[in-house]
């Protein structure tokens, strides 16, 4: 069809040229030079934003008595020396120009790339819920603005402009609710975020807590810590804990340590958070299981490698959804299991908190040596350590829903290690954009995209159930990496030092098998207080990226896992 249109259009131009030549003598036509088209862009490729107009007005030589024919994607669209194009939809369009005179014909094909408008994109964690602040207390607001074009900024409070900066510190002594608006503007448009700030007295500040579960299991004789994963405005609050109707703890402690007795039982634990005459209450069920309720001894048919993936929830990272895609946790776990079956392939857990949870077809018994092997891809000067956690199937239901115990590594006593660290990652605005993050210690930033990774998203789209963010928690190791080329003028060369022993994807001279990776002992499992957990066996293993760091052109620190196995069986082969 397009070829037919082209032939018809060119034929019309030829007939018009013939008509022109019929009005001249042979002497006048003979020796006339052919026309020339001189484009303003010699490459022939033009770009325009959606909704915007593009004027294409070439210069011409020898164009007296010319007939002009323009075709847009094969369809006639103009007959003058210039053409005005309006970009309606994203994509590439092809524009053909033919100029015919009594002296001959010239033709050019142009491409017009219609690009999306790129107004600034604003992320301000917490804005959707609004902010509560005590009267006279500063609230520093630092939105993350992703812009590809220069932008200007404006802050207003209750409609009155107060600042033209990217960041703003709000403070008021008068109690009440204020409406704040932040706008960012560039040549493609304006985006804004509007939110409420409630200024209260100390007594009026809303308070709260969040728990990740309400049901707990523990084996007889062990301890279990019940604690909130987050607290809000807890200063001055009193916490009251009641076990089976009897008050067992009162004070400022927001956690409770339950000590299981020697017999199986089910207990009801209640917690109250009291402040300013108000109270928030939570109720939990704790089941005490008999020893070895879920124990499954190894047999001659047992596999050394893990045989099940229960969770694959990476943090955003350059290799997340690189070469694969997943829309649900089930699809992500299926991809992870298939990858772990391939000896040449590995899984990237992304930035801090990225998690992989696996199980085995048997319980792995504690021995006098190493019982667990995790294969990564470290080498000397390149370690991206992951924390390893283990769990027993205490309730015997075959699922990793009991208590996780961290395997103590060589950096356990390092004062820079942070336990209970949490990072919230915010869903990006669209393909190709960076990911904004905030932690539970007041820090934050962005995870930048690397130009040589071309997947649309390196934020796992199955992570937030269609929401706007998700939070990962765990233990944070300090970032010891450095750019060895700094100050030399040479290309970046990053060195990522190891952590001795006790971490996945970590170069180790002390606890590493060249064929099976990092080695671990069940005896190193500890409880929340750092006391030995005294596990006789384990059923589930969790690996968690342990650093929150971006290292220049090589990107974020990201633990990789290629295989997880029962080392007591692997070394028999």
PDB file of N, CA and C in Angstrom, residues 40-109:
ATOM      1  N   UNK A  40      18.499  21.387   7.346  1.00  0.00           N
ATOM      2  CA  UNK A  40      19.090  22.064   8.504  1.00  0.00           C
ATOM      3  C   UNK A  40      19.816  21.068   9.403  1.00  0.00           C
ATOM      4  N   UNK A  41      19.398  19.819   9.353  1.00  0.00           N
ATOM      5  CA  UNK A  41      20.066  18.749  10.114  1.00  0.00           C
ATOM      6  C   UNK A  41      20.587  17.736   9.100  1.00  0.00           C
ATOM      7  N   UNK A  42      21.873  17.740   8.808  1.00  0.00           N
ATOM      8  CA  UNK A  42      22.401  16.867   7.752  1.00  0.00           C
ATOM      9  C   UNK A  42      22.129  15.384   7.975  1.00  0.00           C
ATOM     10  N   UNK A  43      21.940  14.975   9.235  1.00  0.00           N
ATOM     11  CA  UNK A  43      21.679  13.555   9.506  1.00  0.00           C
ATOM     12  C   UNK A  43      20.299  13.131   9.035  1.00  0.00           C
ATOM     13  N   UNK A  44      19.407  14.102   8.874  1.00  0.00           N
ATOM     14  CA  UNK A  44      18.052  13.776   8.468  1.00  0.00           C
ATOM     15  C   UNK A  44      17.176  13.284   9.604  1.00  0.00           C
ATOM     16  N   UNK A  45      17.675  13.344  10.842  1.00  0.00           N
ATOM     17  CA  UNK A  45      16.915  12.866  12.001  1.00  0.00           C
ATOM     18  C   UNK A  45      16.541  14.067  12.859  1.00  0.00           C
ATOM     19  N   UNK A  46      15.250  14.234  13.126  1.00  0.00           N
ATOM     20  CA  UNK A  46      14.747  15.353  13.917  1.00  0.00           C
ATOM     21  C   UNK A  46      14.013  14.798  15.138  1.00  0.00           C
ATOM     22  N   UNK A  47      13.938  15.597  16.183  1.00  0.00           N
ATOM     23  CA  UNK A  47      13.218  15.189  17.396  1.00  0.00           C
ATOM     24  C   UNK A  47      12.263  16.295  17.797  1.00  0.00           C
ATOM     25  N   UNK A  48      11.117  15.872  18.343  1.00  0.00           N
ATOM     26  CA  UNK A  48      10.125  16.819  18.820  1.00  0.00           C
ATOM     27  C   UNK A  48       9.388  16.160  19.989  1.00  0.00           C
ATOM     28  N   UNK A  49       8.945  16.947  20.951  1.00  0.00           N
ATOM     29  CA  UNK A  49       8.189  16.432  22.089  1.00  0.00           C
ATOM     30  C   UNK A  49       6.721  16.267  21.710  1.00  0.00           C
ATOM     31  N   UNK A  50       6.025  15.367  22.363  1.00  0.00           N
ATOM     32  CA  UNK A  50       4.603  15.166  22.102  1.00  0.00           C
ATOM     33  C   UNK A  50       3.844  16.472  22.329  1.00  0.00           C
ATOM     34  N   UNK A  51       2.943  16.752  21.384  1.00  0.00           N
ATOM     35  CA  UNK A  51       2.145  17.958  21.482  1.00  0.00           C
ATOM     36  C   UNK A  51       2.831  19.205  20.972  1.00  0.00           C
ATOM     37  N   UNK A  52       4.107  19.087  20.637  1.00  0.00           N
ATOM     38  CA  UNK A  52       4.841  20.256  20.162  1.00  0.00           C
ATOM     39  C   UNK A  52       4.903  20.257  18.630  1.00  0.00           C
ATOM     40  N   UNK A  53       5.225  21.432  18.069  1.00  0.00           N
ATOM     41  CA  UNK A  53       5.261  21.600  16.622  1.00  0.00           C
ATOM     42  C   UNK A  53       6.707  21.677  16.150  1.00  0.00           C
ATOM     43  N   UNK A  54       6.971  21.064  15.005  1.00  0.00           N
ATOM     44  CA  UNK A  54       8.304  21.092  14.413  1.00  0.00           C
ATOM     45  C   UNK A  54       8.177  21.605  12.979  1.00  0.00           C
ATOM     46  N   UNK A  55       8.876  22.711  12.653  1.00  0.00           N
ATOM     47  CA  UNK A  55       8.872  23.239  11.295  1.00  0.00           C
ATOM     48  C   UNK A  55      10.122  22.748  10.576  1.00  0.00           C
ATOM     49  N   UNK A  56       9.914  22.046   9.486  1.00  0.00           N
ATOM     50  CA  UNK A  56      11.026  21.577   8.660  1.00  0.00           C
ATOM     51  C   UNK A  56      11.019  22.420   7.393  1.00  0.00           C
ATOM     52  N   UNK A  57      12.046  23.258   7.280  1.00  0.00           N
ATOM     53  CA  UNK A  57      12.107  24.219   6.161  1.00  0.00           C
ATOM     54  C   UNK A  57      13.483  24.140   5.527  1.00  0.00           C
ATOM     55  N   UNK A  58      13.716  23.168   4.644  1.00  0.00           N
ATOM     56  CA  UNK A  58      15.026  23.052   4.006  1.00  0.00           C
ATOM     57  C   UNK A  58      15.324  24.275   3.132  1.00  0.00           C
ATOM     58  N   UNK A  59      16.581  24.452   2.821  1.00  0.00           N
ATOM     59  CA  UNK A  59      16.972  25.411   1.790  1.00  0.00           C
ATOM     60  C   UNK A  59      17.080  24.656   0.460  1.00  0.00           C
ATOM     61  N   UNK A  60      16.937  25.368  -0.643  1.00  0.00           N
ATOM     62  CA  UNK A  60      16.966  24.716  -1.955  1.00  0.00           C
ATOM     63  C   UNK A  60      17.896  25.490  -2.887  1.00  0.00           C
ATOM     64  N   UNK A  61      18.486  24.760  -3.804  1.00  0.00           N
ATOM     65  CA  UNK A  61      19.224  25.368  -4.906  1.00  0.00           C
ATOM     66  C   UNK A  61      18.606  24.889  -6.208  1.00  0.00           C
ATOM     67  N   UNK A  62      18.631  25.763  -7.189  1.00  0.00           N
ATOM     68  CA  UNK A  62      18.119  25.416  -8.524  1.00  0.00           C
ATOM     69  C   UNK A  62      16.660  24.963  -8.451  1.00  0.00           C
ATOM     70  N   UNK A  63      15.891  25.663  -7.614  1.00  0.00           N
ATOM     71  CA  UNK A  63      14.510  25.212  -7.369  1.00  0.00           C
ATOM     72  C   UNK A  63      13.469  26.093  -8.035  1.00  0.00           C
ATOM     73  N   UNK A  64      13.852  26.829  -9.085  1.00  0.00           N
ATOM     74  CA  UNK A  64      12.863  27.624  -9.792  1.00  0.00           C
ATOM     75  C   UNK A  64      11.836  26.703 -10.455  1.00  0.00           C
ATOM     76  N   UNK A  65      10.576  27.109 -10.394  1.00  0.00           N
ATOM     77  CA  UNK A  65       9.470  26.354 -10.981  1.00  0.00           C
ATOM     78  C   UNK A  65       9.322  24.966 -10.362  1.00  0.00           C
ATOM     79  N   UNK A  66       9.719  24.805  -9.056  1.00  0.00           N
ATOM     80  CA  UNK A  66       9.704  23.480  -8.417  1.00  0.00           C
ATOM     81  C   UNK A  66       8.303  23.060  -7.995  1.00  0.00           C
ATOM     82  N   UNK A  67       8.101  21.748  -8.023  1.00  0.00           N
ATOM     83  CA  UNK A  67       6.909  21.105  -7.443  1.00  0.00           C
ATOM     84  C   UNK A  67       7.389  20.294  -6.237  1.00  0.00           C
ATOM     85  N   UNK A  68       6.741  20.530  -5.081  1.00  0.00           N
ATOM     86  CA  UNK A  68       7.145  19.865  -3.838  1.00  0.00           C
ATOM     87  C   UNK A  68       6.105  18.822  -3.451  1.00  0.00           C
ATOM     88  N   UNK A  69       6.586  17.652  -3.055  1.00  0.00           N
ATOM     89  CA  UNK A  69       5.692  16.598  -2.564  1.00  0.00           C
ATOM     90  C   UNK A  69       6.254  16.051  -1.251  1.00  0.00           C
ATOM     91  N   UNK A  70       5.426  16.123  -0.207  1.00  0.00           N
ATOM     92  CA  UNK A  70       5.788  15.572   1.109  1.00  0.00           C
ATOM     93  C   UNK A  70       4.907  14.366   1.408  1.00  0.00           C
ATOM     94  N   UNK A  71       5.507  13.292   1.884  1.00  0.00           N
ATOM     95  CA  UNK A  71       4.768  12.102   2.304  1.00  0.00           C
ATOM     96  C   UNK A  71       5.133  11.780   3.747  1.00  0.00           C
ATOM     97  N   UNK A  72       4.128  11.574   4.593  1.00  0.00           N
ATOM     98  CA  UNK A  72       4.349  11.176   5.983  1.00  0.00           C
ATOM     99  C   UNK A  72       3.935   9.724   6.131  1.00  0.00           C
ATOM    100  N   UNK A  73       4.914   8.862   6.375  1.00  0.00           N
ATOM    101  CA  UNK A  73       4.660   7.416   6.453  1.00  0.00           C
ATOM    102  C   UNK A  73       3.888   6.936   5.229  1.00  0.00           C
ATOM    103  N   UNK A  74       4.279   7.469   4.058  1.00  0.00           N
ATOM    104  CA  UNK A  74       3.678   7.031   2.804  1.00  0.00           C
ATOM    105  C   UNK A  74       2.435   7.766   2.381  1.00  0.00           C
ATOM    106  N   UNK A  75       1.896   8.628   3.240  1.00  0.00           N
ATOM    107  CA  UNK A  75       0.667   9.349   2.910  1.00  0.00           C
ATOM    108  C   UNK A  75       1.003  10.794   2.538  1.00  0.00           C
ATOM    109  N   UNK A  76       0.439  11.304   1.427  1.00  0.00           N
ATOM    110  CA  UNK A  76       0.676  12.705   1.057  1.00  0.00           C
ATOM    111  C   UNK A  76       0.263  13.637   2.188  1.00  0.00           C
ATOM    112  N   UNK A  77       1.110  14.633   2.465  1.00  0.00           N
ATOM    113  CA  UNK A  77       0.805  15.515   3.595  1.00  0.00           C
ATOM    114  C   UNK A  77       1.150  16.974   3.322  1.00  0.00           C
ATOM    115  N   UNK A  78       1.774  17.298   2.193  1.00  0.00           N
ATOM    116  CA  UNK A  78       2.117  18.683   1.944  1.00  0.00           C
ATOM    117  C   UNK A  78       2.622  18.899   0.526  1.00  0.00           C
ATOM    118  N   UNK A  79       2.543  20.168   0.061  1.00  0.00           N
ATOM    119  CA  UNK A  79       2.989  20.478  -1.302  1.00  0.00           C
ATOM    120  C   UNK A  79       3.715  21.814  -1.371  1.00  0.00           C
ATOM    121  N   UNK A  80       4.253  22.256  -0.240  1.00  0.00           N
ATOM    122  CA  UNK A  80       4.981  23.506  -0.227  1.00  0.00           C
ATOM    123  C   UNK A  80       6.446  23.284   0.096  1.00  0.00           C
ATOM    124  N   UNK A  81       7.251  24.330   0.090  1.00  0.00           N
ATOM    125  CA  UNK A  81       8.685  24.166   0.348  1.00  0.00           C
ATOM    126  C   UNK A  81       9.012  23.818   1.803  1.00  0.00           C
ATOM    127  N   UNK A  82       8.078  24.049   2.724  1.00  0.00           N
ATOM    128  CA  UNK A  82       8.284  23.723   4.137  1.00  0.00           C
ATOM    129  C   UNK A  82       7.130  22.853   4.626  1.00  0.00           C
ATOM    130  N   UNK A  83       7.388  22.131   5.738  1.00  0.00           N
ATOM    131  CA  UNK A  83       6.346  21.272   6.293  1.00  0.00           C
ATOM    132  C   UNK A  83       6.298  21.469   7.798  1.00  0.00           C
ATOM    133  N   UNK A  84       5.096  21.618   8.337  1.00  0.00           N
ATOM    134  CA  UNK A  84       4.895  21.819   9.764  1.00  0.00           C
ATOM    135  C   UNK A  84       4.332  20.529  10.358  1.00  0.00           C
ATOM    136  N   UNK A  85       5.116  19.888  11.256  1.00  0.00           N
ATOM    137  CA  UNK A  85       4.740  18.594  11.846  1.00  0.00           C
ATOM    138  C   UNK A  85       4.368  18.791  13.313  1.00  0.00           C
ATOM    139  N   UNK A  86       3.302  18.109  13.749  1.00  0.00           N
ATOM    140  CA  UNK A  86       2.891  18.128  15.155  1.00  0.00           C
ATOM    141  C   UNK A  86       3.032  16.723  15.723  1.00  0.00           C
ATOM    142  N   UNK A  87       3.813  16.586  16.793  1.00  0.00           N
ATOM    143  CA  UNK A  87       4.035  15.276  17.403  1.00  0.00           C
ATOM    144  C   UNK A  87       2.879  14.878  18.291  1.00  0.00           C
ATOM    145  N   UNK A  88       2.058  13.952  17.835  1.00  0.00           N
ATOM    146  CA  UNK A  88       0.871  13.558  18.598  1.00  0.00           C
ATOM    147  C   UNK A  88       1.122  12.345  19.482  1.00  0.00           C
ATOM    148  N   UNK A  89       1.912  11.390  19.007  1.00  0.00           N
ATOM    149  CA  UNK A  89       2.165  10.182  19.781  1.00  0.00           C
ATOM    150  C   UNK A  89       3.664   9.874  19.752  1.00  0.00           C
ATOM    151  N   UNK A  90       4.143   9.235  20.830  1.00  0.00           N
ATOM    152  CA  UNK A  90       5.548   8.846  20.888  1.00  0.00           C
ATOM    153  C   UNK A  90       5.866   7.831  19.793  1.00  0.00           C
ATOM    154  N   UNK A  91       7.077   7.891  19.271  1.00  0.00           N
ATOM    155  CA  UNK A  91       7.503   6.947  18.251  1.00  0.00           C
ATOM    156  C   UNK A  91       8.220   7.657  17.115  1.00  0.00           C
ATOM    157  N   UNK A  92       8.618   6.872  16.131  1.00  0.00           N
ATOM    158  CA  UNK A  92       9.334   7.416  14.975  1.00  0.00           C
ATOM    159  C   UNK A  92       8.404   7.496  13.767  1.00  0.00           C
ATOM    160  N   UNK A  93       8.471   8.624  13.038  1.00  0.00           N
ATOM    161  CA  UNK A  93       7.702   8.823  11.816  1.00  0.00           C
ATOM    162  C   UNK A  93       8.694   9.103  10.685  1.00  0.00           C
ATOM    163  N   UNK A  94       8.315   8.699   9.485  1.00  0.00           N
ATOM    164  CA  UNK A  94       9.207   8.883   8.332  1.00  0.00           C
ATOM    165  C   UNK A  94       8.577   9.850   7.342  1.00  0.00           C
ATOM    166  N   UNK A  95       9.378  10.849   6.961  1.00  0.00           N
ATOM    167  CA  UNK A  95       8.916  11.931   6.111  1.00  0.00           C
ATOM    168  C   UNK A  95       9.749  11.936   4.832  1.00  0.00           C
ATOM    169  N   UNK A  96       9.078  11.808   3.681  1.00  0.00           N
ATOM    170  CA  UNK A  96       9.765  11.829   2.381  1.00  0.00           C
ATOM    171  C   UNK A  96       9.496  13.155   1.681  1.00  0.00           C
ATOM    172  N   UNK A  97      10.539  13.729   1.135  1.00  0.00           N
ATOM    173  CA  UNK A  97      10.432  14.988   0.383  1.00  0.00           C
ATOM    174  C   UNK A  97      10.994  14.779  -1.021  1.00  0.00           C
ATOM    175  N   UNK A  98      10.212  15.177  -2.044  1.00  0.00           N
ATOM    176  CA  UNK A  98      10.685  15.108  -3.416  1.00  0.00           C
ATOM    177  C   UNK A  98      10.452  16.462  -4.081  1.00  0.00           C
ATOM    178  N   UNK A  99      11.504  16.960  -4.708  1.00  0.00           N
ATOM    179  CA  UNK A  99      11.457  18.262  -5.377  1.00  0.00           C
ATOM    180  C   UNK A  99      11.736  18.037  -6.868  1.00  0.00           C
ATOM    181  N   UNK A 100      10.806  18.468  -7.710  1.00  0.00           N
ATOM    182  CA  UNK A 100      10.944  18.259  -9.152  1.00  0.00           C
ATOM    183  C   UNK A 100      10.888  19.601  -9.882  1.00  0.00           C
ATOM    184  N   UNK A 101      11.848  19.787 -10.776  1.00  0.00           N
ATOM    185  CA  UNK A 101      11.881  20.990 -11.629  1.00  0.00           C
ATOM    186  C   UNK A 101      12.108  20.541 -13.069  1.00  0.00           C
ATOM    187  N   UNK A 102      12.021  21.456 -14.015  1.00  0.00           N
ATOM    188  CA  UNK A 102      12.325  21.065 -15.399  1.00  0.00           C
ATOM    189  C   UNK A 102      13.746  20.539 -15.551  1.00  0.00           C
ATOM    190  N   UNK A 103      14.634  20.848 -14.580  1.00  0.00           N
ATOM    191  CA  UNK A 103      16.012  20.366 -14.682  1.00  0.00           C
ATOM    192  C   UNK A 103      16.252  19.017 -14.048  1.00  0.00           C
ATOM    193  N   UNK A 104      15.267  18.450 -13.348  1.00  0.00           N
ATOM    194  CA  UNK A 104      15.464  17.148 -12.724  1.00  0.00           C
ATOM    195  C   UNK A 104      14.737  17.024 -11.394  1.00  0.00           C
ATOM    196  N   UNK A 105      15.150  16.026 -10.614  1.00  0.00           N
ATOM    197  CA  UNK A 105      14.469  15.701  -9.351  1.00  0.00           C
ATOM    198  C   UNK A 105      15.491  15.456  -8.246  1.00  0.00           C
ATOM    199  N   UNK A 106      15.151  15.875  -7.006  1.00  0.00           N
ATOM    200  CA  UNK A 106      15.941  15.560  -5.812  1.00  0.00           C
ATOM    201  C   UNK A 106      14.995  15.006  -4.757  1.00  0.00           C
ATOM    202  N   UNK A 107      15.489  14.080  -3.930  1.00  0.00           N
ATOM    203  CA  UNK A 107      14.641  13.453  -2.900  1.00  0.00           C
ATOM    204  C   UNK A 107      15.448  13.234  -1.614  1.00  0.00           C
ATOM    205  N   UNK A 108      14.756  13.336  -0.478  1.00  0.00           N
ATOM    206  CA  UNK A 108      15.348  13.049   0.827  1.00  0.00           C
ATOM    207  C   UNK A 108      14.309  12.327   1.679  1.00  0.00           C
ATOM    208  N   UNK A 109      14.821  11.412   2.520  1.00  0.00           N
ATOM    209  CA  UNK A 109      13.940  10.811   3.530  1.00  0.00           C
ATOM    210  C   UNK A 109      14.419  11.261   4.908  1.00  0.00           C
TER     211      UNK A 109
END
